[in-house]
Amino acid sequence: MSRRLSIRLRDAAGPALISAIAWLVLAYLVLPLVVVIAISFTTTEYLAFPPVGFTLRWYQRFLADPSYVDAILLSARLAFGATLIGFLLGVPAALVLKRGRLPGTQMLANFFLSPLILPAIIIGVGVLQISGTLGFARSFEAMLVGHVVIILPYIVRTTLASLEGFDISLEEAAQDLGASGPATFFFVTLPLIKPGIIAGCLFGLIMSWIDVEVSIFNTVIAQSPIPVKVFNYVQYSVDPMIAAVSAGTIYIAFVLVLLLDRLVGLDKVAGQQK
């Protein structure tokens, strides 16, 4: 009797322990974000947590600064431009890697996914060297090239995951009924792999939005994305306005995650990654 009771207690304690550990890890990850957001509302002239009072003055000061507004617009152009190019390159690359009969396909796949394991600072230096040789160093185009490199693996990886369980007989049936190659792709293949493509594009958009390492090597003071602008600001001054700027980037990333969950579903994304 006592042995059965101990077995039941052990079986019940296992899931509870896992759940407790999961909540602790979640709190560890979320707590810094909560602190930054809370500090952005403080009324003091210095960083204070818990915040003293409540004010939107730091957000108003942040949005009233034209240099920060320009930095946000530049980051948006950079993120959406890199994501669009990554989509145009990544989806065809994934299709070729999955269905192509080319020699060295696995090596090509590793090449496309290699930016995931390379330090971003190495990619930034490499883009600086190549763009300097070609004559467009420290420009928007150089940053765009670097951001395409860092987000392309996300689009390729999630598209490959969507193609993993794809039933090729659906395309064959469409072509037997008279559909052309492009029509088959746009009306049969693309709708079925769309969740993976959307997930990859949103992941890439977030990675481009928060990137510092690649951008800092390929920009100038007059043309800085918002993460680089924040990085340069904190070297000389630290006040609650920097918390307001950081909180703004957190809000945008949070909205993108909600959009990902709404359009695709985080459970489906997790399943594709597995």
PDB file of C-alpha atoms in Angstrom:
ATOM      1  CA  MET A   1       0.000   0.000   0.000  1.00  0.00           C
ATOM      2  CA  SER A   2       2.720   2.435   0.963  1.00  0.00           C
ATOM      3  CA  ARG A   3       4.670   1.507  -2.158  1.00  0.00           C
ATOM      4  CA  ARG A   4       1.697   2.272  -4.410  1.00  0.00           C
ATOM      5  CA  LEU A   5       1.210   5.581  -2.646  1.00  0.00           C
ATOM      6  CA  SER A   6       4.847   6.536  -3.132  1.00  0.00           C
ATOM      7  CA  ILE A   7       4.627   5.659  -6.841  1.00  0.00           C
ATOM      8  CA  ARG A   8       1.521   7.831  -7.255  1.00  0.00           C
ATOM      9  CA  LEU A   9       3.167  10.726  -5.427  1.00  0.00           C
ATOM     10  CA  ARG A  10       6.248  10.410  -7.608  1.00  0.00           C
ATOM     11  CA  ASP A  11       4.151  10.339 -10.785  1.00  0.00           C
ATOM     12  CA  ALA A  12       2.224  13.414  -9.633  1.00  0.00           C
ATOM     13  CA  ALA A  13       5.362  15.281  -8.548  1.00  0.00           C
ATOM     14  CA  GLY A  14       7.081  14.835 -11.932  1.00  0.00           C
ATOM     15  CA  PRO A  15       4.765  17.068 -14.025  1.00  0.00           C
ATOM     16  CA  ALA A  16       4.482  19.567 -11.175  1.00  0.00           C
ATOM     17  CA  LEU A  17       8.264  19.870 -10.956  1.00  0.00           C
ATOM     18  CA  ILE A  18       8.597  20.323 -14.713  1.00  0.00           C
ATOM     19  CA  SER A  19       5.867  22.976 -14.654  1.00  0.00           C
ATOM     20  CA  ALA A  20       7.574  24.815 -11.786  1.00  0.00           C
ATOM     21  CA  ILE A  21      10.927  24.802 -13.613  1.00  0.00           C
ATOM     22  CA  ALA A  22       9.238  26.061 -16.793  1.00  0.00           C
ATOM     23  CA  TRP A  23       7.628  28.948 -14.895  1.00  0.00           C
ATOM     24  CA  LEU A  24      10.970  29.826 -13.271  1.00  0.00           C
ATOM     25  CA  VAL A  25      12.709  29.910 -16.651  1.00  0.00           C
ATOM     26  CA  LEU A  26       9.894  32.038 -18.087  1.00  0.00           C
ATOM     27  CA  ALA A  27      10.157  34.472 -15.173  1.00  0.00           C
ATOM     28  CA  TYR A  28      13.938  34.655 -15.637  1.00  0.00           C
ATOM     29  CA  LEU A  29      13.472  35.586 -19.305  1.00  0.00           C
ATOM     30  CA  VAL A  30      10.580  38.011 -18.854  1.00  0.00           C
ATOM     31  CA  LEU A  31      11.716  39.826 -15.696  1.00  0.00           C
ATOM     32  CA  PRO A  32      14.379  42.001 -17.436  1.00  0.00           C
ATOM     33  CA  LEU A  33      11.769  43.161 -19.962  1.00  0.00           C
ATOM     34  CA  VAL A  34       9.351  44.038 -17.169  1.00  0.00           C
ATOM     35  CA  VAL A  35      12.069  46.028 -15.394  1.00  0.00           C
ATOM     36  CA  VAL A  36      12.929  48.014 -18.540  1.00  0.00           C
ATOM     37  CA  ILE A  37       9.279  48.813 -19.247  1.00  0.00           C
ATOM     38  CA  ALA A  38       8.662  49.846 -15.626  1.00  0.00           C
ATOM     39  CA  ILE A  39      11.712  52.139 -15.562  1.00  0.00           C
ATOM     40  CA  SER A  40      10.484  53.914 -18.706  1.00  0.00           C
ATOM     41  CA  PHE A  41       7.581  55.386 -16.682  1.00  0.00           C
ATOM     42  CA  THR A  42       9.605  56.761 -13.758  1.00  0.00           C
ATOM     43  CA  THR A  43       9.441  60.480 -12.969  1.00  0.00           C
ATOM     44  CA  THR A  44      13.076  60.665 -11.826  1.00  0.00           C
ATOM     45  CA  GLU A  45      15.944  61.920 -13.978  1.00  0.00           C
ATOM     46  CA  TYR A  46      17.825  58.664 -13.439  1.00  0.00           C
ATOM     47  CA  LEU A  47      17.054  54.970 -13.797  1.00  0.00           C
ATOM     48  CA  ALA A  48      14.991  53.829 -10.828  1.00  0.00           C
ATOM     49  CA  PHE A  49      13.329  50.521 -10.053  1.00  0.00           C
ATOM     50  CA  PRO A  50      10.722  50.328  -8.707  1.00  0.00           C
ATOM     51  CA  PRO A  51       9.756  53.442 -10.668  1.00  0.00           C
ATOM     52  CA  VAL A  52       8.952  56.626  -8.780  1.00  0.00           C
ATOM     53  CA  GLY A  53       5.538  57.912  -9.863  1.00  0.00           C
ATOM     54  CA  PHE A  54       4.208  57.590 -13.398  1.00  0.00           C
ATOM     55  CA  THR A  55       4.892  59.740 -16.447  1.00  0.00           C
ATOM     56  CA  LEU A  56       4.941  59.509 -20.224  1.00  0.00           C
ATOM     57  CA  ARG A  57       7.495  62.322 -20.443  1.00  0.00           C
ATOM     58  CA  TRP A  58      10.304  60.042 -21.570  1.00  0.00           C
ATOM     59  CA  TYR A  59       8.206  58.631 -24.407  1.00  0.00           C
ATOM     60  CA  GLN A  60       7.252  62.149 -25.482  1.00  0.00           C
ATOM     61  CA  ARG A  61      10.895  63.224 -25.400  1.00  0.00           C
ATOM     62  CA  PHE A  62      11.901  60.149 -27.379  1.00  0.00           C
ATOM     63  CA  LEU A  63       9.238  60.656 -30.072  1.00  0.00           C
ATOM     64  CA  ALA A  64       9.908  64.397 -30.253  1.00  0.00           C
ATOM     65  CA  ASP A  65      13.548  63.796 -31.211  1.00  0.00           C
ATOM     66  CA  PRO A  66      13.773  63.706 -35.043  1.00  0.00           C
ATOM     67  CA  SER A  67      16.953  61.627 -34.933  1.00  0.00           C
ATOM     68  CA  TYR A  68      15.133  58.816 -33.108  1.00  0.00           C
ATOM     69  CA  VAL A  69      12.161  58.974 -35.464  1.00  0.00           C
ATOM     70  CA  ASP A  70      14.560  58.772 -38.419  1.00  0.00           C
ATOM     71  CA  ALA A  71      16.303  55.809 -36.788  1.00  0.00           C
ATOM     72  CA  ILE A  72      12.966  53.999 -36.355  1.00  0.00           C
ATOM     73  CA  LEU A  73      12.012  54.635 -39.985  1.00  0.00           C
ATOM     74  CA  LEU A  74      15.445  53.446 -41.136  1.00  0.00           C
ATOM     75  CA  SER A  75      15.118  50.267 -39.058  1.00  0.00           C
ATOM     76  CA  ALA A  76      11.661  49.648 -40.534  1.00  0.00           C
ATOM     77  CA  ARG A  77      12.927  50.104 -44.109  1.00  0.00           C
ATOM     78  CA  LEU A  78      15.873  47.854 -43.371  1.00  0.00           C
ATOM     79  CA  ALA A  79      13.825  45.113 -41.713  1.00  0.00           C
ATOM     80  CA  PHE A  80      11.046  45.005 -44.302  1.00  0.00           C
ATOM     81  CA  GLY A  81      13.472  45.308 -47.239  1.00  0.00           C
ATOM     82  CA  ALA A  82      15.717  42.522 -45.931  1.00  0.00           C
ATOM     83  CA  THR A  83      12.699  40.324 -45.201  1.00  0.00           C
ATOM     84  CA  LEU A  84      11.314  40.807 -48.707  1.00  0.00           C
ATOM     85  CA  ILE A  85      14.653  39.929 -50.310  1.00  0.00           C
ATOM     86  CA  GLY A  86      15.068  37.019 -47.914  1.00  0.00           C
ATOM     87  CA  PHE A  87      11.639  35.741 -48.943  1.00  0.00           C
ATOM     88  CA  LEU A  88      12.464  36.020 -52.664  1.00  0.00           C
ATOM     89  CA  LEU A  89      15.744  34.150 -52.158  1.00  0.00           C
ATOM     90  CA  GLY A  90      14.869  31.774 -49.333  1.00  0.00           C
ATOM     91  CA  VAL A  91      11.710  30.117 -50.649  1.00  0.00           C
ATOM     92  CA  PRO A  92      13.207  29.092 -54.032  1.00  0.00           C
ATOM     93  CA  ALA A  93      16.380  27.972 -52.253  1.00  0.00           C
ATOM     94  CA  ALA A  94      14.355  25.772 -49.894  1.00  0.00           C
ATOM     95  CA  LEU A  95      12.464  24.232 -52.813  1.00  0.00           C
ATOM     96  CA  VAL A  96      15.706  23.443 -54.630  1.00  0.00           C
ATOM     97  CA  LEU A  97      17.321  22.023 -51.486  1.00  0.00           C
ATOM     98  CA  LYS A  98      14.307  19.822 -50.772  1.00  0.00           C
ATOM     99  CA  ARG A  99      13.515  18.586 -54.258  1.00  0.00           C
ATOM    100  CA  GLY A 100      16.643  19.191 -56.295  1.00  0.00           C
ATOM    101  CA  ARG A 101      18.816  16.347 -57.483  1.00  0.00           C
ATOM    102  CA  LEU A 102      21.942  18.477 -57.420  1.00  0.00           C
ATOM    103  CA  PRO A 103      25.172  17.005 -56.039  1.00  0.00           C
ATOM    104  CA  GLY A 104      26.210  18.441 -52.682  1.00  0.00           C
ATOM    105  CA  THR A 105      22.674  19.416 -51.658  1.00  0.00           C
ATOM    106  CA  GLN A 106      23.416  18.820 -47.982  1.00  0.00           C
ATOM    107  CA  MET A 107      26.502  21.013 -48.213  1.00  0.00           C
ATOM    108  CA  LEU A 108      24.411  23.766 -49.814  1.00  0.00           C
ATOM    109  CA  ALA A 109      21.844  23.457 -47.034  1.00  0.00           C
ATOM    110  CA  ASN A 110      24.577  23.800 -44.418  1.00  0.00           C
ATOM    111  CA  PHE A 111      25.882  26.858 -46.275  1.00  0.00           C
ATOM    112  CA  PHE A 112      22.480  28.596 -46.191  1.00  0.00           C
ATOM    113  CA  LEU A 113      22.043  27.801 -42.489  1.00  0.00           C
ATOM    114  CA  SER A 114      25.625  28.675 -41.463  1.00  0.00           C
ATOM    115  CA  PRO A 115      24.820  32.283 -40.379  1.00  0.00           C
ATOM    116  CA  LEU A 116      22.871  30.749 -37.488  1.00  0.00           C
ATOM    117  CA  ILE A 117      26.090  29.459 -35.921  1.00  0.00           C
ATOM    118  CA  LEU A 118      28.437  32.260 -36.971  1.00  0.00           C
ATOM    119  CA  PRO A 119      28.833  35.183 -34.551  1.00  0.00           C
ATOM    120  CA  ALA A 120      26.957  38.168 -35.957  1.00  0.00           C
ATOM    121  CA  ILE A 121      30.008  40.361 -35.405  1.00  0.00           C
ATOM    122  CA  ILE A 122      31.955  38.177 -37.859  1.00  0.00           C
ATOM    123  CA  ILE A 123      29.207  38.636 -40.448  1.00  0.00           C
ATOM    124  CA  GLY A 124      29.299  42.397 -39.862  1.00  0.00           C
ATOM    125  CA  VAL A 125      33.061  42.583 -40.393  1.00  0.00           C
ATOM    126  CA  GLY A 126      32.808  40.382 -43.483  1.00  0.00           C
ATOM    127  CA  VAL A 127      30.118  42.587 -45.034  1.00  0.00           C
ATOM    128  CA  LEU A 128      32.269  45.661 -44.264  1.00  0.00           C
ATOM    129  CA  GLN A 129      35.264  44.137 -46.054  1.00  0.00           C
ATOM    130  CA  ILE A 130      33.299  43.029 -49.110  1.00  0.00           C
ATOM    131  CA  SER A 131      31.303  46.264 -49.405  1.00  0.00           C
ATOM    132  CA  GLY A 132      34.519  48.263 -49.071  1.00  0.00           C
ATOM    133  CA  THR A 133      36.061  46.324 -51.929  1.00  0.00           C
ATOM    134  CA  LEU A 134      32.987  46.854 -54.095  1.00  0.00           C
ATOM    135  CA  GLY A 135      32.678  50.548 -53.204  1.00  0.00           C
ATOM    136  CA  PHE A 136      29.501  50.793 -51.131  1.00  0.00           C
ATOM    137  CA  ALA A 137      30.867  50.482 -47.595  1.00  0.00           C
ATOM    138  CA  ARG A 138      28.972  52.037 -44.662  1.00  0.00           C
ATOM    139  CA  SER A 139      25.744  52.601 -46.575  1.00  0.00           C
ATOM    140  CA  PHE A 140      22.135  51.476 -46.460  1.00  0.00           C
ATOM    141  CA  GLU A 141      22.888  48.932 -49.171  1.00  0.00           C
ATOM    142  CA  ALA A 142      25.707  47.419 -47.100  1.00  0.00           C
ATOM    143  CA  MET A 143      23.438  47.088 -44.066  1.00  0.00           C
ATOM    144  CA  LEU A 144      20.729  45.583 -46.267  1.00  0.00           C
ATOM    145  CA  VAL A 145      23.117  42.913 -47.541  1.00  0.00           C
ATOM    146  CA  GLY A 146      24.178  42.073 -43.997  1.00  0.00           C
ATOM    147  CA  HIS A 147      20.603  41.814 -42.748  1.00  0.00           C
ATOM    148  CA  VAL A 148      19.615  39.545 -45.636  1.00  0.00           C
ATOM    149  CA  VAL A 149      22.469  37.252 -44.646  1.00  0.00           C
ATOM    150  CA  ILE A 150      21.347  37.001 -41.015  1.00  0.00           C
ATOM    151  CA  ILE A 151      17.632  36.458 -41.702  1.00  0.00           C
ATOM    152  CA  LEU A 152      17.872  34.165 -44.742  1.00  0.00           C
ATOM    153  CA  PRO A 153      18.521  31.010 -42.635  1.00  0.00           C
ATOM    154  CA  TYR A 154      15.271  31.521 -40.716  1.00  0.00           C
ATOM    155  CA  ILE A 155      13.206  31.643 -43.890  1.00  0.00           C
ATOM    156  CA  VAL A 156      15.028  28.687 -45.453  1.00  0.00           C
ATOM    157  CA  ARG A 157      14.749  26.614 -42.264  1.00  0.00           C
ATOM    158  CA  THR A 158      11.027  27.138 -41.675  1.00  0.00           C
ATOM    159  CA  THR A 159      10.205  26.635 -45.370  1.00  0.00           C
ATOM    160  CA  LEU A 160      12.160  23.367 -45.381  1.00  0.00           C
ATOM    161  CA  ALA A 161      10.204  22.300 -42.307  1.00  0.00           C
ATOM    162  CA  SER A 162       6.901  23.034 -44.107  1.00  0.00           C
ATOM    163  CA  LEU A 163       8.035  21.015 -47.110  1.00  0.00           C
ATOM    164  CA  GLU A 164       8.985  18.041 -44.935  1.00  0.00           C
ATOM    165  CA  GLY A 165       5.511  16.510 -44.892  1.00  0.00           C
ATOM    166  CA  PHE A 166       4.349  17.909 -48.226  1.00  0.00           C
ATOM    167  CA  ASP A 167       2.415  15.473 -50.408  1.00  0.00           C
ATOM    168  CA  ILE A 168       3.929  15.802 -53.884  1.00  0.00           C
ATOM    169  CA  SER A 169       0.939  13.958 -55.382  1.00  0.00           C
ATOM    170  CA  LEU A 170      -1.133  17.139 -54.902  1.00  0.00           C
ATOM    171  CA  GLU A 171       1.097  18.988 -57.372  1.00  0.00           C
ATOM    172  CA  GLU A 172       1.027  16.038 -59.768  1.00  0.00           C
ATOM    173  CA  ALA A 173      -2.773  15.975 -59.627  1.00  0.00           C
ATOM    174  CA  ALA A 174      -2.967  19.708 -60.374  1.00  0.00           C
ATOM    175  CA  GLN A 175      -0.646  19.334 -63.355  1.00  0.00           C
ATOM    176  CA  ASP A 176      -2.615  16.317 -64.625  1.00  0.00           C
ATOM    177  CA  LEU A 177      -5.692  18.564 -64.600  1.00  0.00           C
ATOM    178  CA  GLY A 178      -3.908  21.086 -66.819  1.00  0.00           C
ATOM    179  CA  ALA A 179      -2.318  23.514 -64.349  1.00  0.00           C
ATOM    180  CA  SER A 180       0.977  25.040 -65.429  1.00  0.00           C
ATOM    181  CA  GLY A 181       4.079  25.011 -63.245  1.00  0.00           C
ATOM    182  CA  PRO A 182       3.608  28.572 -61.904  1.00  0.00           C
ATOM    183  CA  ALA A 183      -0.121  27.997 -61.350  1.00  0.00           C
ATOM    184  CA  THR A 184       0.611  24.803 -59.422  1.00  0.00           C
ATOM    185  CA  PHE A 185       3.090  26.624 -57.223  1.00  0.00           C
ATOM    186  CA  PHE A 186       0.896  29.643 -56.454  1.00  0.00           C
ATOM    187  CA  PHE A 187      -2.419  27.793 -56.004  1.00  0.00           C
ATOM    188  CA  VAL A 188      -1.294  24.461 -54.529  1.00  0.00           C
ATOM    189  CA  THR A 189       2.233  24.570 -53.087  1.00  0.00           C
ATOM    190  CA  LEU A 190       2.354  28.085 -51.699  1.00  0.00           C
ATOM    191  CA  PRO A 191      -0.897  27.927 -49.660  1.00  0.00           C
ATOM    192  CA  LEU A 192       0.256  24.676 -48.007  1.00  0.00           C
ATOM    193  CA  ILE A 193       3.730  25.931 -47.035  1.00  0.00           C
ATOM    194  CA  LYS A 194       2.517  29.447 -46.183  1.00  0.00           C
ATOM    195  CA  PRO A 195       2.657  28.964 -42.369  1.00  0.00           C
ATOM    196  CA  GLY A 196       6.363  28.147 -42.518  1.00  0.00           C
ATOM    197  CA  ILE A 197       7.086  31.077 -44.809  1.00  0.00           C
ATOM    198  CA  ILE A 198       5.185  33.532 -42.599  1.00  0.00           C
ATOM    199  CA  ALA A 199       6.932  32.215 -39.493  1.00  0.00           C
ATOM    200  CA  GLY A 200      10.363  32.554 -41.117  1.00  0.00           C
ATOM    201  CA  CYS A 201       9.641  36.061 -42.382  1.00  0.00           C
ATOM    202  CA  LEU A 202       8.418  37.257 -38.975  1.00  0.00           C
ATOM    203  CA  PHE A 203      11.397  35.698 -37.210  1.00  0.00           C
ATOM    204  CA  GLY A 204      13.660  37.388 -39.752  1.00  0.00           C
ATOM    205  CA  LEU A 205      11.867  40.714 -39.290  1.00  0.00           C
ATOM    206  CA  ILE A 206      12.452  40.549 -35.528  1.00  0.00           C
ATOM    207  CA  MET A 207      16.130  39.585 -35.924  1.00  0.00           C
ATOM    208  CA  SER A 208      16.690  42.456 -38.340  1.00  0.00           C
ATOM    209  CA  TRP A 209      14.884  44.924 -36.066  1.00  0.00           C
ATOM    210  CA  ILE A 210      17.039  44.132 -33.017  1.00  0.00           C
ATOM    211  CA  ASP A 211      20.374  43.647 -34.784  1.00  0.00           C
ATOM    212  CA  VAL A 212      23.348  45.656 -33.545  1.00  0.00           C
ATOM    213  CA  GLU A 213      26.467  43.717 -34.528  1.00  0.00           C
ATOM    214  CA  VAL A 214      26.013  43.709 -38.310  1.00  0.00           C
ATOM    215  CA  SER A 215      24.639  47.256 -38.492  1.00  0.00           C
ATOM    216  CA  ILE A 216      27.271  48.927 -36.322  1.00  0.00           C
ATOM    217  CA  PHE A 217      30.064  47.994 -38.733  1.00  0.00           C
ATOM    218  CA  ASN A 218      28.169  49.183 -41.798  1.00  0.00           C
ATOM    219  CA  THR A 219      26.585  52.466 -40.790  1.00  0.00           C
ATOM    220  CA  VAL A 220      27.501  56.081 -40.083  1.00  0.00           C
ATOM    221  CA  ILE A 221      26.286  58.463 -37.365  1.00  0.00           C
ATOM    222  CA  ALA A 222      23.862  60.226 -39.708  1.00  0.00           C
ATOM    223  CA  GLN A 223      22.275  56.929 -40.731  1.00  0.00           C
ATOM    224  CA  SER A 224      21.871  54.627 -37.730  1.00  0.00           C
ATOM    225  CA  PRO A 225      19.149  52.034 -37.068  1.00  0.00           C
ATOM    226  CA  ILE A 226      17.458  52.309 -33.705  1.00  0.00           C
ATOM    227  CA  PRO A 227      19.516  49.551 -31.959  1.00  0.00           C
ATOM    228  CA  VAL A 228      22.773  51.242 -32.992  1.00  0.00           C
ATOM    229  CA  LYS A 229      21.367  54.623 -31.953  1.00  0.00           C
ATOM    230  CA  VAL A 230      20.610  53.223 -28.492  1.00  0.00           C
ATOM    231  CA  PHE A 231      24.040  51.587 -28.258  1.00  0.00           C
ATOM    232  CA  ASN A 232      25.798  54.867 -29.053  1.00  0.00           C
ATOM    233  CA  TYR A 233      23.581  56.856 -26.673  1.00  0.00           C
ATOM    234  CA  VAL A 234      24.271  54.725 -23.600  1.00  0.00           C
ATOM    235  CA  GLN A 235      28.016  55.240 -23.994  1.00  0.00           C
ATOM    236  CA  TYR A 236      27.640  58.885 -22.996  1.00  0.00           C
ATOM    237  CA  SER A 237      24.368  59.163 -21.102  1.00  0.00           C
ATOM    238  CA  VAL A 238      21.998  56.852 -19.229  1.00  0.00           C
ATOM    239  CA  ASP A 239      18.552  58.166 -18.346  1.00  0.00           C
ATOM    240  CA  PRO A 240      14.962  56.896 -18.463  1.00  0.00           C
ATOM    241  CA  MET A 241      14.608  57.967 -22.076  1.00  0.00           C
ATOM    242  CA  ILE A 242      16.825  55.071 -23.086  1.00  0.00           C
ATOM    243  CA  ALA A 243      14.439  52.790 -21.189  1.00  0.00           C
ATOM    244  CA  ALA A 244      11.533  54.306 -23.153  1.00  0.00           C
ATOM    245  CA  VAL A 245      13.330  53.643 -26.444  1.00  0.00           C
ATOM    246  CA  SER A 246      14.129  50.079 -25.385  1.00  0.00           C
ATOM    247  CA  ALA A 247      10.537  49.567 -24.235  1.00  0.00           C
ATOM    248  CA  GLY A 248       9.351  50.734 -27.655  1.00  0.00           C
ATOM    249  CA  THR A 249      11.408  48.023 -29.364  1.00  0.00           C
ATOM    250  CA  ILE A 250       9.990  45.481 -26.897  1.00  0.00           C
ATOM    251  CA  TYR A 251       6.437  46.558 -27.778  1.00  0.00           C
ATOM    252  CA  ILE A 252       7.143  46.109 -31.488  1.00  0.00           C
ATOM    253  CA  ALA A 253       8.690  42.667 -30.981  1.00  0.00           C
ATOM    254  CA  PHE A 254       5.721  41.671 -28.810  1.00  0.00           C
ATOM    255  CA  VAL A 255       3.269  42.773 -31.509  1.00  0.00           C
ATOM    256  CA  LEU A 256       5.178  40.721 -34.095  1.00  0.00           C
ATOM    257  CA  VAL A 257       5.039  37.637 -31.869  1.00  0.00           C
ATOM    258  CA  LEU A 258       1.279  38.129 -31.420  1.00  0.00           C
ATOM    259  CA  LEU A 259       0.955  38.506 -35.180  1.00  0.00           C
ATOM    260  CA  LEU A 260       2.907  35.284 -35.650  1.00  0.00           C
ATOM    261  CA  ASP A 261       0.604  33.494 -33.228  1.00  0.00           C
ATOM    262  CA  ARG A 262      -2.488  34.912 -34.937  1.00  0.00           C
ATOM    263  CA  LEU A 263      -1.417  34.112 -38.507  1.00  0.00           C
ATOM    264  CA  VAL A 264       0.357  30.805 -37.966  1.00  0.00           C
ATOM    265  CA  GLY A 265       0.125  29.688 -34.355  1.00  0.00           C
ATOM    266  CA  LEU A 266       3.108  29.335 -32.055  1.00  0.00           C
ATOM    267  CA  ASP A 267       2.279  25.663 -31.519  1.00  0.00           C
ATOM    268  CA  LYS A 268       2.584  25.022 -35.269  1.00  0.00           C
ATOM    269  CA  VAL A 269       5.876  26.920 -35.410  1.00  0.00           C
ATOM    270  CA  ALA A 270       7.226  24.846 -32.527  1.00  0.00           C
ATOM    271  CA  GLY A 271       6.083  21.684 -34.266  1.00  0.00           C
ATOM    272  CA  GLN A 272       7.808  22.711 -37.505  1.00  0.00           C
ATOM    273  CA  GLN A 273      11.054  23.432 -35.677  1.00  0.00           C
ATOM    274  CA  LYS A 274      10.946  19.926 -34.206  1.00  0.00           C
TER     275      LYS A 274
END
